[in-house]
C-alpha positions as a Markdown table, in Angstrom:
| # | Residue | x | y | z |
|---|---|---|---|---|
| 1 | Unk | 0.1 | 0.0 | -0.1 |
| 2 | Unk | 3.1 | 2.6 | 0.7 |
| 3 | Unk | 4.1 | 2.1 | -2.4 |
| 4 | Unk | 0.6 | 2.6 | -4.5 |
| 5 | Unk | 0.4 | 5.5 | -2.3 |
| 6 | Unk | 3.7 | 6.8 | -3.2 |
| 7 | Unk | 3.8 | 6.0 | -6.8 |
| 8 | Unk | 0.1 | 7.9 | -7.0 |
| 9 | Unk | 1.8 | 11.1 | -4.8 |
| 10 | Unk | 4.2 | 10.6 | -8.1 |
| 11 | Unk | 1.7 | 10.6 | -10.6 |
| 12 | Unk | -0.3 | 13.7 | -9.1 |
| 13 | Unk | 2.4 | 15.5 | -9.0 |
| 14 | Unk | 3.9 | 14.9 | -12.4 |
| 15 | Unk | 0.3 | 16.3 | -14.1 |
| 16 | Unk | 0.0 | 19.0 | -12.1 |
| 17 | Unk | 3.0 | 20.6 | -10.9 |
| 18 | Unk | 3.4 | 21.9 | -7.2 |
| 19 | Unk | 3.2 | 25.4 | -6.5 |
| 20 | Unk | 6.7 | 28.1 | -6.6 |
| 21 | Unk | 6.3 | 28.3 | -3.0 |
| 22 | Unk | 6.5 | 24.5 | -2.5 |
| 23 | Unk | 9.4 | 21.5 | -2.3 |
| 24 | Unk | 9.2 | 18.2 | -3.2 |
| 25 | Unk | 11.7 | 16.2 | -1.1 |
| 26 | Unk | 12.1 | 12.5 | -1.7 |
| 27 | Unk | 13.6 | 11.6 | 1.6 |
| 28 | Unk | 14.7 | 7.9 | 3.4 |
| 29 | Unk | 12.7 | 6.5 | 5.5 |
| 30 | Unk | 15.0 | 6.7 | 8.8 |
| 31 | Unk | 14.7 | 10.8 | 8.0 |
| 32 | Unk | 10.2 | 10.6 | 8.8 |
| 33 | Unk | 10.5 | 11.5 | 12.3 |
| 34 | Unk | 13.0 | 14.4 | 12.2 |
| 35 | Unk | 12.0 | 15.9 | 9.2 |
| 36 | Unk | 8.5 | 15.7 | 10.2 |
| 37 | Unk | 9.9 | 18.5 | 12.7 |
| 38 | Unk | 12.6 | 19.9 | 10.2 |
| 39 | Unk | 9.5 | 20.7 | 8.0 |
| 40 | Unk | 7.1 | 23.5 | 10.1 |
| 41 | Unk | 11.1 | 25.0 | 11.1 |
| 42 | Unk | 12.2 | 25.3 | 7.8 |
| 43 | Unk | 8.3 | 26.8 | 6.5 |
| 44 | Unk | 8.0 | 29.2 | 9.4 |
| 45 | Unk | 11.7 | 30.6 | 8.4 |
| 46 | Unk | 12.1 | 30.5 | 4.6 |
| 47 | Unk | 8.1 | 30.7 | 3.4 |
| 48 | Unk | 8.9 | 27.8 | 1.1 |
| 49 | Unk | 6.8 | 24.7 | 1.8 |
| 50 | Unk | 8.7 | 21.3 | 2.1 |
| 51 | Unk | 6.3 | 18.5 | 0.2 |
| 52 | Unk | 7.7 | 14.7 | 1.4 |
| 53 | Unk | 7.6 | 11.3 | 0.2 |
| 54 | Unk | 9.5 | 9.3 | 2.3 |
| 55 | Unk | 10.5 | 5.6 | 1.1 |
| 56 | Unk | 12.9 | 3.0 | 0.9 |
| 57 | Unk | 16.6 | 5.1 | -0.8 |
| 58 | Unk | 17.0 | 2.6 | -3.3 |
| 59 | Unk | 12.9 | 3.0 | -4.6 |
| 60 | Unk | 13.2 | 6.4 | -4.6 |
| 61 | Unk | 16.4 | 6.5 | -6.9 |
| 62 | Unk | 13.8 | 4.4 | -9.4 |
| 63 | Unk | 11.8 | 6.6 | -8.9 |
| 64 | Unk | 14.1 | 9.7 | -9.9 |
| 65 | Unk | 15.6 | 7.7 | -12.8 |
| 66 | Unk | 12.0 | 7.6 | -13.7 |
| 67 | Unk | 11.7 | 11.0 | -13.9 |
| 68 | Unk | 9.7 | 11.6 | -10.9 |
| 69 | Unk | 9.2 | 15.5 | -10.0 |
| 70 | Unk | 10.9 | 16.1 | -6.8 |
| 71 | Unk | 13.3 | 19.3 | -6.5 |
| 72 | Unk | 15.9 | 17.5 | -3.7 |
| 73 | Unk | 16.6 | 13.7 | -2.4 |
| 74 | Unk | 17.7 | 12.8 | 1.4 |
| 75 | Unk | 19.1 | 9.6 | 1.0 |
| 76 | Unk | 20.2 | 6.8 | 3.6 |
| 77 | Unk | 23.5 | 6.3 | 1.9 |
| 78 | Unk | 26.2 | 8.3 | -0.3 |
| 79 | Unk | 26.1 | 5.5 | -3.2 |
| 80 | Unk | 22.9 | 6.2 | -4.6 |
| 81 | Unk | 23.7 | 9.7 | -4.8 |
| 82 | Unk | 26.7 | 9.0 | -6.2 |
| 83 | Unk | 24.8 | 6.5 | -8.7 |
| 84 | Unk | 22.4 | 9.6 | -9.8 |
| 85 | Unk | 25.3 | 12.1 | -9.8 |
| 86 | Unk | 26.8 | 9.8 | -12.1 |
| 87 | Unk | 23.9 | 9.3 | -14.4 |
| 88 | Unk | 23.3 | 13.7 | -14.4 |
| 89 | Unk | 20.3 | 13.8 | -12.4 |
| 90 | Unk | 21.9 | 15.9 | -9.7 |
| 91 | Unk | 22.7 | 19.5 | -9.6 |
| 92 | Unk | 26.3 | 19.5 | -10.3 |
| 93 | Unk | 28.3 | 20.5 | -7.2 |
| 94 | Unk | 24.9 | 20.3 | -4.9 |
| 95 | Unk | 26.2 | 16.5 | -3.7 |
| 96 | Unk | 26.8 | 16.6 | 0.1 |
| 97 | Unk | 26.7 | 14.2 | 2.8 |
| 98 | Unk | 24.5 | 15.9 | 5.7 |
| 99 | Unk | 24.6 | 13.2 | 8.4 |
| 100 | Unk | 25.8 | 10.0 | 9.7 |
| 101 | Unk | 23.3 | 7.6 | 10.5 |
| 102 | Unk | 23.4 | 5.4 | 13.6 |
| 103 | Unk | 21.7 | 1.7 | 13.4 |
| 104 | Unk | 19.8 | 0.4 | 16.5 |
| 105 | Unk | 18.3 | -2.8 | 17.7 |
| 106 | Unk | 14.9 | -1.9 | 19.4 |
| 107 | Unk | 12.8 | -4.8 | 21.7 |
| 108 | Unk | 9.7 | -3.2 | 21.5 |
| 109 | Unk | 7.6 | -3.1 | 25.1 |
| 110 | Unk | 5.4 | -5.6 | 24.7 |
| 111 | Unk | 8.4 | -8.6 | 24.0 |
| 112 | Unk | 8.7 | -11.2 | 26.0 |
| 113 | Unk | 12.8 | -12.3 | 24.7 |
| 114 | Unk | 15.5 | -11.4 | 27.5 |
| 115 | Unk | 17.5 | -9.1 | 24.9 |
| 116 | Unk | 20.4 | -7.4 | 26.1 |
| 117 | Unk | 22.9 | -7.5 | 23.7 |
| 118 | Unk | 22.9 | -8.5 | 20.2 |
| 119 | Unk | 24.4 | -11.6 | 20.7 |
| 120 | Unk | 21.1 | -12.4 | 22.6 |
| 121 | Unk | 18.8 | -12.9 | 19.2 |
| 122 | Unk | 20.2 | -16.3 | 19.2 |
| 123 | Unk | 17.9 | -17.3 | 22.1 |
| 124 | Unk | 15.3 | -19.7 | 20.8 |
| 125 | Unk | 13.1 | -17.3 | 23.1 |
| 126 | Unk | 13.4 | -14.6 | 20.1 |
| 127 | Unk | 11.4 | -15.8 | 17.1 |
| 128 | Unk | 10.8 | -13.0 | 14.6 |
| 129 | Unk | 13.4 | -10.5 | 13.9 |
| 130 | Unk | 13.0 | -7.3 | 11.6 |
| 131 | Unk | 15.2 | -6.1 | 9.1 |
| 132 | Unk | 14.3 | -4.1 | 5.9 |
| 133 | Unk | 15.3 | -5.4 | 2.8 |
| 134 | Unk | 19.2 | -4.9 | 2.5 |
| 135 | Unk | 19.0 | -4.0 | -1.2 |
| 136 | Unk | 16.5 | -1.4 | -0.8 |
| 137 | Unk | 17.6 | 0.1 | 2.4 |
| 138 | Unk | 21.1 | 0.5 | 3.9 |
| 139 | Unk | 20.2 | 0.1 | 7.7 |
| 140 | Unk | 19.1 | -3.2 | 6.4 |
| 141 | Unk | 22.5 | -4.0 | 4.5 |
| 142 | Unk | 24.5 | -2.6 | 8.0 |
| 143 | Unk | 21.7 | -4.9 | 10.5 |
| 144 | Unk | 23.6 | -8.0 | 7.5 |
| 145 | Unk | 26.8 | -7.3 | 8.0 |
| 146 | Unk | 26.5 | -6.7 | 11.9 |
| 147 | Unk | 24.8 | -10.1 | 12.1 |
| 148 | Unk | 27.9 | -11.9 | 10.5 |
| 149 | Unk | 30.3 | -9.4 | 11.7 |
| 150 | Unk | 29.2 | -11.1 | 15.4 |
| 151 | Unk | 29.3 | -14.5 | 13.6 |
| 152 | Unk | 25.5 | -15.3 | 14.5 |
| 153 | Unk | 24.3 | -14.6 | 10.6 |
| 154 | Unk | 23.5 | -18.5 | 10.4 |
| 155 | Unk | 22.0 | -19.0 | 13.8 |
| 156 | Unk | 19.5 | -15.7 | 13.2 |
| 157 | Unk | 18.7 | -16.0 | 9.5 |
| 158 | Unk | 15.7 | -18.2 | 10.0 |
| 159 | Unk | 14.3 | -15.4 | 12.2 |
| 160 | Unk | 14.4 | -12.7 | 10.4 |
| 161 | Unk | 11.5 | -11.2 | 8.3 |
| 162 | Unk | 12.2 | -8.8 | 5.9 |
| 163 | Unk | 10.5 | -5.0 | 5.5 |
| 164 | Unk | 10.6 | -2.4 | 2.1 |
| 165 | Unk | 11.9 | -0.1 | 4.4 |
| 166 | Unk | 13.0 | 0.6 | 8.2 |
| 167 | Unk | 10.2 | 2.4 | 9.0 |
| 168 | Unk | 7.8 | -0.6 | 8.3 |
| 169 | Unk | 10.3 | -2.9 | 9.8 |
| 170 | Unk | 9.6 | -1.0 | 13.3 |
| 171 | Unk | 5.9 | -1.5 | 12.3 |
| 172 | Unk | 6.4 | -5.4 | 12.5 |
| 173 | Unk | 7.5 | -4.3 | 16.2 |
| 174 | Unk | 4.9 | -1.8 | 17.2 |
| 175 | Unk | 2.5 | -4.6 | 16.1 |
| 176 | Unk | 4.2 | -7.3 | 18.1 |
| 177 | Unk | 5.0 | -9.0 | 14.7 |
| 178 | Unk | 8.9 | -9.1 | 16.1 |
| 179 | Unk | 10.4 | -9.4 | 18.8 |
| 180 | Unk | 12.8 | -7.1 | 18.0 |
| 181 | Unk | 14.0 | -5.3 | 15.1 |
| 182 | Unk | 17.0 | -3.3 | 13.5 |
| 183 | Unk | 15.8 | 0.2 | 12.5 |
| 184 | Unk | 17.4 | 3.8 | 12.7 |
| 185 | Unk | 18.4 | 5.3 | 16.1 |
| 186 | Unk | 16.7 | 8.3 | 15.2 |
| 187 | Unk | 13.3 | 6.2 | 15.2 |
| 188 | Unk | 13.4 | 4.6 | 18.7 |
| 189 | Unk | 15.4 | 7.2 | 20.2 |
| 190 | Unk | 12.0 | 7.8 | 22.5 |
| 191 | Unk | 10.5 | 4.9 | 22.1 |
| 192 | Unk | 9.3 | 3.0 | 25.2 |
| 193 | Unk | 11.2 | -0.6 | 25.4 |
| 194 | Unk | 14.9 | -1.1 | 25.4 |
| 195 | Unk | 16.9 | 0.0 | 22.5 |
| 196 | Unk | 20.6 | -1.1 | 22.0 |
| 197 | Unk | 23.0 | 1.0 | 20.2 |
| 198 | Unk | 25.2 | -0.7 | 17.6 |
| 199 | Unk | 28.8 | -0.4 | 17.4 |
| 200 | Unk | 30.1 | 1.6 | 14.2 |
| 201 | Unk | 32.6 | -1.2 | 13.9 |
| 202 | Unk | 30.5 | -4.1 | 13.1 |
| 203 | Unk | 29.0 | -2.5 | 10.3 |
| 204 | Unk | 30.7 | 0.1 | 7.3 |
| 205 | Unk | 29.2 | 3.8 | 7.9 |
| 206 | Unk | 25.9 | 5.2 | 7.0 |
| 207 | Unk | 27.0 | 8.3 | 5.5 |
| 208 | Unk | 23.7 | 10.0 | 4.2 |
| 209 | Unk | 24.2 | 12.3 | 1.4 |
| 210 | Unk | 21.6 | 14.5 | -0.5 |
| 211 | Unk | 21.8 | 16.4 | -4.2 |
| 212 | Unk | 19.3 | 18.8 | -5.8 |
| 213 | Unk | 17.9 | 17.7 | -9.0 |
| 214 | Unk | 19.0 | 18.6 | -12.2 |
| 215 | Unk | 15.9 | 18.9 | -13.7 |
| 216 | Unk | 14.5 | 20.7 | -10.6 |
| 217 | Unk | 12.1 | 24.3 | -11.5 |
| 218 | Unk | 12.8 | 25.1 | -8.1 |
| 219 | Unk | 16.6 | 25.0 | -7.6 |
| 220 | Unk | 17.0 | 28.0 | -5.3 |
| 221 | Unk | 14.6 | 26.7 | -3.4 |
| 222 | Unk | 16.3 | 23.5 | -2.8 |
| 223 | Unk | 19.3 | 24.9 | -2.0 |
| 224 | Unk | 17.7 | 27.1 | 0.7 |
| 225 | Unk | 17.2 | 23.7 | 2.4 |
| 226 | Unk | 20.6 | 22.0 | 1.8 |
| 227 | Unk | 21.8 | 25.2 | 3.7 |
| 228 | Unk | 18.6 | 25.0 | 6.9 |
| 229 | Unk | 20.8 | 21.0 | 6.9 |
| 230 | Unk | 24.3 | 22.0 | 6.5 |
| 231 | Unk | 24.5 | 25.1 | 7.9 |
| 232 | Unk | 21.2 | 25.8 | 10.0 |
| 233 | Unk | 18.4 | 24.7 | 12.6 |
| 234 | Unk | 18.1 | 21.9 | 10.7 |
| 235 | Unk | 21.7 | 20.5 | 11.9 |
| 236 | Unk | 20.7 | 21.0 | 15.6 |
| 237 | Unk | 17.5 | 19.3 | 14.8 |
| 238 | Unk | 19.5 | 16.4 | 13.0 |
| 239 | Unk | 21.3 | 15.9 | 16.0 |
| 240 | Unk | 18.9 | 15.9 | 18.3 |
| 241 | Unk | 17.4 | 13.5 | 16.7 |
| 242 | Unk | 20.4 | 10.6 | 17.4 |
| 243 | Unk | 22.5 | 11.6 | 14.3 |
| 244 | Unk | 25.9 | 12.4 | 14.2 |
| 245 | Unk | 26.7 | 15.6 | 11.9 |
| 246 | Unk | 29.7 | 17.0 | 10.4 |
| 247 | Unk | 31.5 | 19.8 | 11.1 |
| 248 | Unk | 30.3 | 22.8 | 9.5 |
| 249 | Unk | 34.0 | 23.3 | 8.1 |
| 250 | Unk | 34.3 | 20.4 | 6.2 |
| 251 | Unk | 30.4 | 20.5 | 4.8 |
| 252 | Unk | 31.5 | 24.4 | 3.4 |
| 253 | Unk | 28.2 | 26.5 | 2.7 |
| 254 | Unk | 26.3 | 25.8 | -0.8 |
| 255 | Unk | 26.0 | 29.4 | -2.8 |
């Protein structure tokens, strides 16, 4: 249903376009909570209303390659943004790393499993582990890498159920259909239950990049949103939601 809804949003946007005061942003699912807070702040500061379409990074990339009318893409990794840049679908010079994501293991409050470390997932009490599909979501790939690194992949892979995004994986846990969930720390930072931050050394760094679309008719507005994330109030909001933000001196400011 989520994919159908996104497709309808894209189709409708393509047919009518968006008002000049709106900005269409394709955003990775892990940004759902933080961007819903950043959006109103950005609109209050600029008068520009951001319209978000959340989904897995791989699926959003495919939509962009098929001419979805987005102005900006904020991904959950750097690889897909680099891919779009090579395909010349990004405005030259706008590709930037805006945050580093943190992987977490969330044990929902209704879970009966006793989990105090990742290795406890091998316990018979843990029946279902929700994970985003690695081929669609960078956090999913980081999860697989973590389980392999710890040497427990073969013991837990039969317990894994895959979701199309990390937000959907979280829903499996929230609805009681999973005993444990691997998702973005930002999505479970304020949730009840137990949340375990995964050691960054167990997987490849989740460096999240963005870029302005070359075909966008709202490039100046998109640049303002990027600046809001890199050097403005959005940067502090990202940090407060569990993201690591790079120093401003390393990012530079888009002109």
